[in-house]
Each structure stands twice: as structure tokens, then as C-alpha cells.
PDB file of C-alpha atoms in Angstrom:
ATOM      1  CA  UNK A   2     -48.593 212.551 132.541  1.00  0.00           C
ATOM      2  CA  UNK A   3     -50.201 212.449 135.664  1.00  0.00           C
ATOM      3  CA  UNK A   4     -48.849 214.275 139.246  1.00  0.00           C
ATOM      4  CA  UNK A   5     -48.010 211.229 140.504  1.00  0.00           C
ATOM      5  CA  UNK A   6     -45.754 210.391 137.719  1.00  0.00           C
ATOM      6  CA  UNK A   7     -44.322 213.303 137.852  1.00  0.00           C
ATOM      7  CA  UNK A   8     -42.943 213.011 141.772  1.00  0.00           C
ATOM      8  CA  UNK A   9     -40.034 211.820 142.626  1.00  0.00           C
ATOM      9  CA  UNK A  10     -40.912 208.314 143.738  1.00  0.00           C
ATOM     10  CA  UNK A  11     -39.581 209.062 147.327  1.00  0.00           C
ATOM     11  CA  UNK A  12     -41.690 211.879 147.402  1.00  0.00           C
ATOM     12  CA  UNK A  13     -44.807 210.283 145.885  1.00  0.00           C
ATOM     13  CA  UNK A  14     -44.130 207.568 149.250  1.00  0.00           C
ATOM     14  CA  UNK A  15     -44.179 210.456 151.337  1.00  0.00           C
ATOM     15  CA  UNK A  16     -47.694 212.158 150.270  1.00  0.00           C
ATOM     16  CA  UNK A  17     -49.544 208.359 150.120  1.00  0.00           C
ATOM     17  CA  UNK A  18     -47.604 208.147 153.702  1.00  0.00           C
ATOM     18  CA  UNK A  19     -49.034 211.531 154.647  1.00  0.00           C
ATOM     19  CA  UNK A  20     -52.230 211.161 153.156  1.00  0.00           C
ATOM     20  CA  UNK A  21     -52.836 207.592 154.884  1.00  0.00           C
ATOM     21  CA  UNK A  22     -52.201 209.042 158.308  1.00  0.00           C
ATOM     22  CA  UNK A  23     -49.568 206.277 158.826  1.00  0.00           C
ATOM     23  CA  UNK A  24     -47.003 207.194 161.177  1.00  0.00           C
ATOM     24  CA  UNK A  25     -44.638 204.629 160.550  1.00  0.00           C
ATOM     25  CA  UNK A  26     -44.794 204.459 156.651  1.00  0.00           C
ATOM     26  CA  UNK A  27     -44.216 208.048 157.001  1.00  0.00           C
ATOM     27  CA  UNK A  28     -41.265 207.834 159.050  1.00  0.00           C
ATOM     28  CA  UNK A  29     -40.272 205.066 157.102  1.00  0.00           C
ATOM     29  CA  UNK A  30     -39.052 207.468 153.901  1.00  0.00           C
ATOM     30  CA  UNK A  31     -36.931 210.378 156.275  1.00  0.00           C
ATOM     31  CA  UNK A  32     -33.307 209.874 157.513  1.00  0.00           C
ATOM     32  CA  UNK A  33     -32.813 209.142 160.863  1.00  0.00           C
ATOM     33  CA  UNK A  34     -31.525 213.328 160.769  1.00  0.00           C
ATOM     34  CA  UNK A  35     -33.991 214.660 158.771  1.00  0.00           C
ATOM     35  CA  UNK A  36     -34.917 217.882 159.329  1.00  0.00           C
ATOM     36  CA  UNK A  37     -37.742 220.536 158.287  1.00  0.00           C
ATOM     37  CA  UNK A  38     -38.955 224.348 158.332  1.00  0.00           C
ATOM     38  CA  UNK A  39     -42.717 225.728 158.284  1.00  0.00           C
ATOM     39  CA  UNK A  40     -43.094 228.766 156.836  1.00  0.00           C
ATOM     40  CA  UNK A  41     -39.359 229.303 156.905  1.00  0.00           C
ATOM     41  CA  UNK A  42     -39.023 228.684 160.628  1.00  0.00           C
ATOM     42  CA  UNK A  43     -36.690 225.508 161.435  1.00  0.00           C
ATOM     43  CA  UNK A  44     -39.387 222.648 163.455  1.00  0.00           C
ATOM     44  CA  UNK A  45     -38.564 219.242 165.088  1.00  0.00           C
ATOM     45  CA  UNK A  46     -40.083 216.569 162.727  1.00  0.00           C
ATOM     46  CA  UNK A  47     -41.416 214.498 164.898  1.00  0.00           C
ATOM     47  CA  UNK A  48     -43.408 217.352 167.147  1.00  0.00           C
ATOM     48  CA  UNK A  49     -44.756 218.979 163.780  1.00  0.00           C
ATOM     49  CA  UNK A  50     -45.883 216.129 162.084  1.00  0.00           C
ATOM     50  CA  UNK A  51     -47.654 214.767 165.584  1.00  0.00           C
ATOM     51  CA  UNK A  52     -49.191 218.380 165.591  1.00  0.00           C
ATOM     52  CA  UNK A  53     -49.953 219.102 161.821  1.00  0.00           C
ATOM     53  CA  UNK A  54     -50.251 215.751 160.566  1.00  0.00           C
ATOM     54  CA  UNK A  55     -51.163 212.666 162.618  1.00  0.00           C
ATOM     55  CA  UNK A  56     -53.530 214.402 165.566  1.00  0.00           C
ATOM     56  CA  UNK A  57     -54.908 216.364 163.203  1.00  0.00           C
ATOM     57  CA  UNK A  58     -55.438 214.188 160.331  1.00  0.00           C
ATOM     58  CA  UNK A  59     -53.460 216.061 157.806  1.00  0.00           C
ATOM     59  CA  UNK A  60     -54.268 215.447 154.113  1.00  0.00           C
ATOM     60  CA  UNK A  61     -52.122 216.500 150.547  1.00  0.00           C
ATOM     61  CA  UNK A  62     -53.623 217.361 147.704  1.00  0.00           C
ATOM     62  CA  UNK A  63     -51.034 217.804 144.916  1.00  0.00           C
ATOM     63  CA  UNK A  64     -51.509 220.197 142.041  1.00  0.00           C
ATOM     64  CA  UNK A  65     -48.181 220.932 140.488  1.00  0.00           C
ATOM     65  CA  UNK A  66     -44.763 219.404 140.303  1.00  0.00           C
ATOM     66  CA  UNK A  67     -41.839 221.638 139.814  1.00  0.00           C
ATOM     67  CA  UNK A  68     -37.611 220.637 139.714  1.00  0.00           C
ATOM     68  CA  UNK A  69     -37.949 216.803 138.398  1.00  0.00           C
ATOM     69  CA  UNK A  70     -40.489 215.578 141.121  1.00  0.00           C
ATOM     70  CA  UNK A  71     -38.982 217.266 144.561  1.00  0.00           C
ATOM     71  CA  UNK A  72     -40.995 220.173 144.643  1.00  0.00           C
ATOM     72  CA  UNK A  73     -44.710 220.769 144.697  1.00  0.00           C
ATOM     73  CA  UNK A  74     -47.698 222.943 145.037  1.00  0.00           C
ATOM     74  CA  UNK A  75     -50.735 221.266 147.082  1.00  0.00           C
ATOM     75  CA  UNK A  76     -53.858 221.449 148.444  1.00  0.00           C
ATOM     76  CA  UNK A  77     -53.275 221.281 152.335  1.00  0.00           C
ATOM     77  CA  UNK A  78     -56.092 220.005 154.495  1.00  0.00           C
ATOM     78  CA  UNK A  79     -56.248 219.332 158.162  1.00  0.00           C
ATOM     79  CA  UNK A  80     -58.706 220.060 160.945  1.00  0.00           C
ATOM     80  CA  UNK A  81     -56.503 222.299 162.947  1.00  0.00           C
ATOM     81  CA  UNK A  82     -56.198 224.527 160.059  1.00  0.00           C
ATOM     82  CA  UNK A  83     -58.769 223.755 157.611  1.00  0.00           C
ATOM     83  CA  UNK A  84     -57.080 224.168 153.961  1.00  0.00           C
ATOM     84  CA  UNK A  85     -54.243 225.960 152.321  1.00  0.00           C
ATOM     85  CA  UNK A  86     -52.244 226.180 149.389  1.00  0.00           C
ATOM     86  CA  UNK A  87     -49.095 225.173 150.256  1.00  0.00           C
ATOM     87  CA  UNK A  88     -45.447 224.897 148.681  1.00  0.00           C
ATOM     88  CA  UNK A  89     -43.426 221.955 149.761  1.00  0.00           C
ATOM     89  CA  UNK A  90     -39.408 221.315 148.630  1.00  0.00           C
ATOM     90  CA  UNK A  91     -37.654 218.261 149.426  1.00  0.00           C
ATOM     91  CA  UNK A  92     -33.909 217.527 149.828  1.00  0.00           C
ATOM     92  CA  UNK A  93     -33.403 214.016 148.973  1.00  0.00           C
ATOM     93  CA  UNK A  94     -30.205 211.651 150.061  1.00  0.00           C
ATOM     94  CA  UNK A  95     -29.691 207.982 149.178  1.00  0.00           C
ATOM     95  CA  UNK A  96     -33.273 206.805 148.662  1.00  0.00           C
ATOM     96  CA  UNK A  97     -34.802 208.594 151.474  1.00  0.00           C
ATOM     97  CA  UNK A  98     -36.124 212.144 152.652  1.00  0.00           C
ATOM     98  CA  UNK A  99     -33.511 214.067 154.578  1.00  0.00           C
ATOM     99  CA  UNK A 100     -35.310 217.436 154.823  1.00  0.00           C
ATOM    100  CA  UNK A 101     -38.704 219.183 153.808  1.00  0.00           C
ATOM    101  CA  UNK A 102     -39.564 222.651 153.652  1.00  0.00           C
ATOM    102  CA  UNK A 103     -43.440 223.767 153.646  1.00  0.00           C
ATOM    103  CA  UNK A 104     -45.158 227.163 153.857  1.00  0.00           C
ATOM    104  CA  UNK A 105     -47.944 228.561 152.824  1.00  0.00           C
ATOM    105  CA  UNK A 106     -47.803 229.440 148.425  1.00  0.00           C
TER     106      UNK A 106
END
């Protein structure tokens, strides 16, 4: 089975979202609340993801799927960083996103 069969589809929509540096797409699959840590600090979505995703043209690589599709382990790539293996968890609520947690694995 491949990773992407494995992922919840929710969080599959978020990763091709992510990886497609698509702002609205992304946006499209969080709650109007959702809410997110980094490294186990609490950040405001919409700052973070202008800062580690869209300026900086973040991209996912996903290894391994853990807990039915809402957790996984990735390849983490953008240029403010370079890469990192990274841990992501999501919380999901009626169809959509309504918190991630990230940090380095």
C-alpha cells in the first residue's frame, strides 16, 4: 500500500496543498479555529505557514504513516531551513483539519 493510501484523505489534501505552495487549497482543509504547535510551542497558523511554508517554499516528503492516516514522519524541506525529519499529528473534526502539531523527529 502506498503512503498516500495510507493518509487520512484530509491529511493527504493537506501535504498535496502544502507541497503545491497553494495558499488557498491549503487553507481550504483547516477550520476556521484551527490551531497548531512547532516543536511543542503553540504558533498562529496563518503567521507560521506564511513564514515556514508559503515565503519559503516549504515542501513534505512523507515516509511513514502511523494511527490510521493522522500521523506521519516526513522529509521537511524549505529554504529557510533546508531539510529535516519531522513528526507531524493531526486532530481532525468534521471533514477538515482543526489542529496540527510538527517538530522536529
Amino acid at each position: 500500500m502506498s503512503v498516500q493510501q495510507q493518509l487520512d484523505p484530509i491529511v493527504q489534501e493537506f501535504v498535496d496543498a502544502l507541497n503545491a505552495n497553494d495558499r488557498d487549497r491549503f487553507h481550504s482543509v483547516l477550520t476556521e479555529d484551527a490551531t497548531m504547535s512547532d516543536d511543542g510551542v503553540e504558533r498562529d497558523v496563518e503567521q507560521w505557514t506564511d513564514s515556514e511554508v508559503f515565503a519559503s517554499n516549504g515542501r513534505m516528503q512523507v515516509e511513514t504513516v502511523i494511527d490510521g492516516g493522522i500521523e506521519l514522519l516526513a522529509d521537511y524541506t524549505n529554504s529557510r531551513w533546508g531539510s529535516m525529519r519531522t513528526s507531524w499529528r493531526f486532530t481532525v473534526r468534521d471533514g477538515k483539519i482543526s489542529r496540527f502539531e510538527t517538530g522536529q523527529a
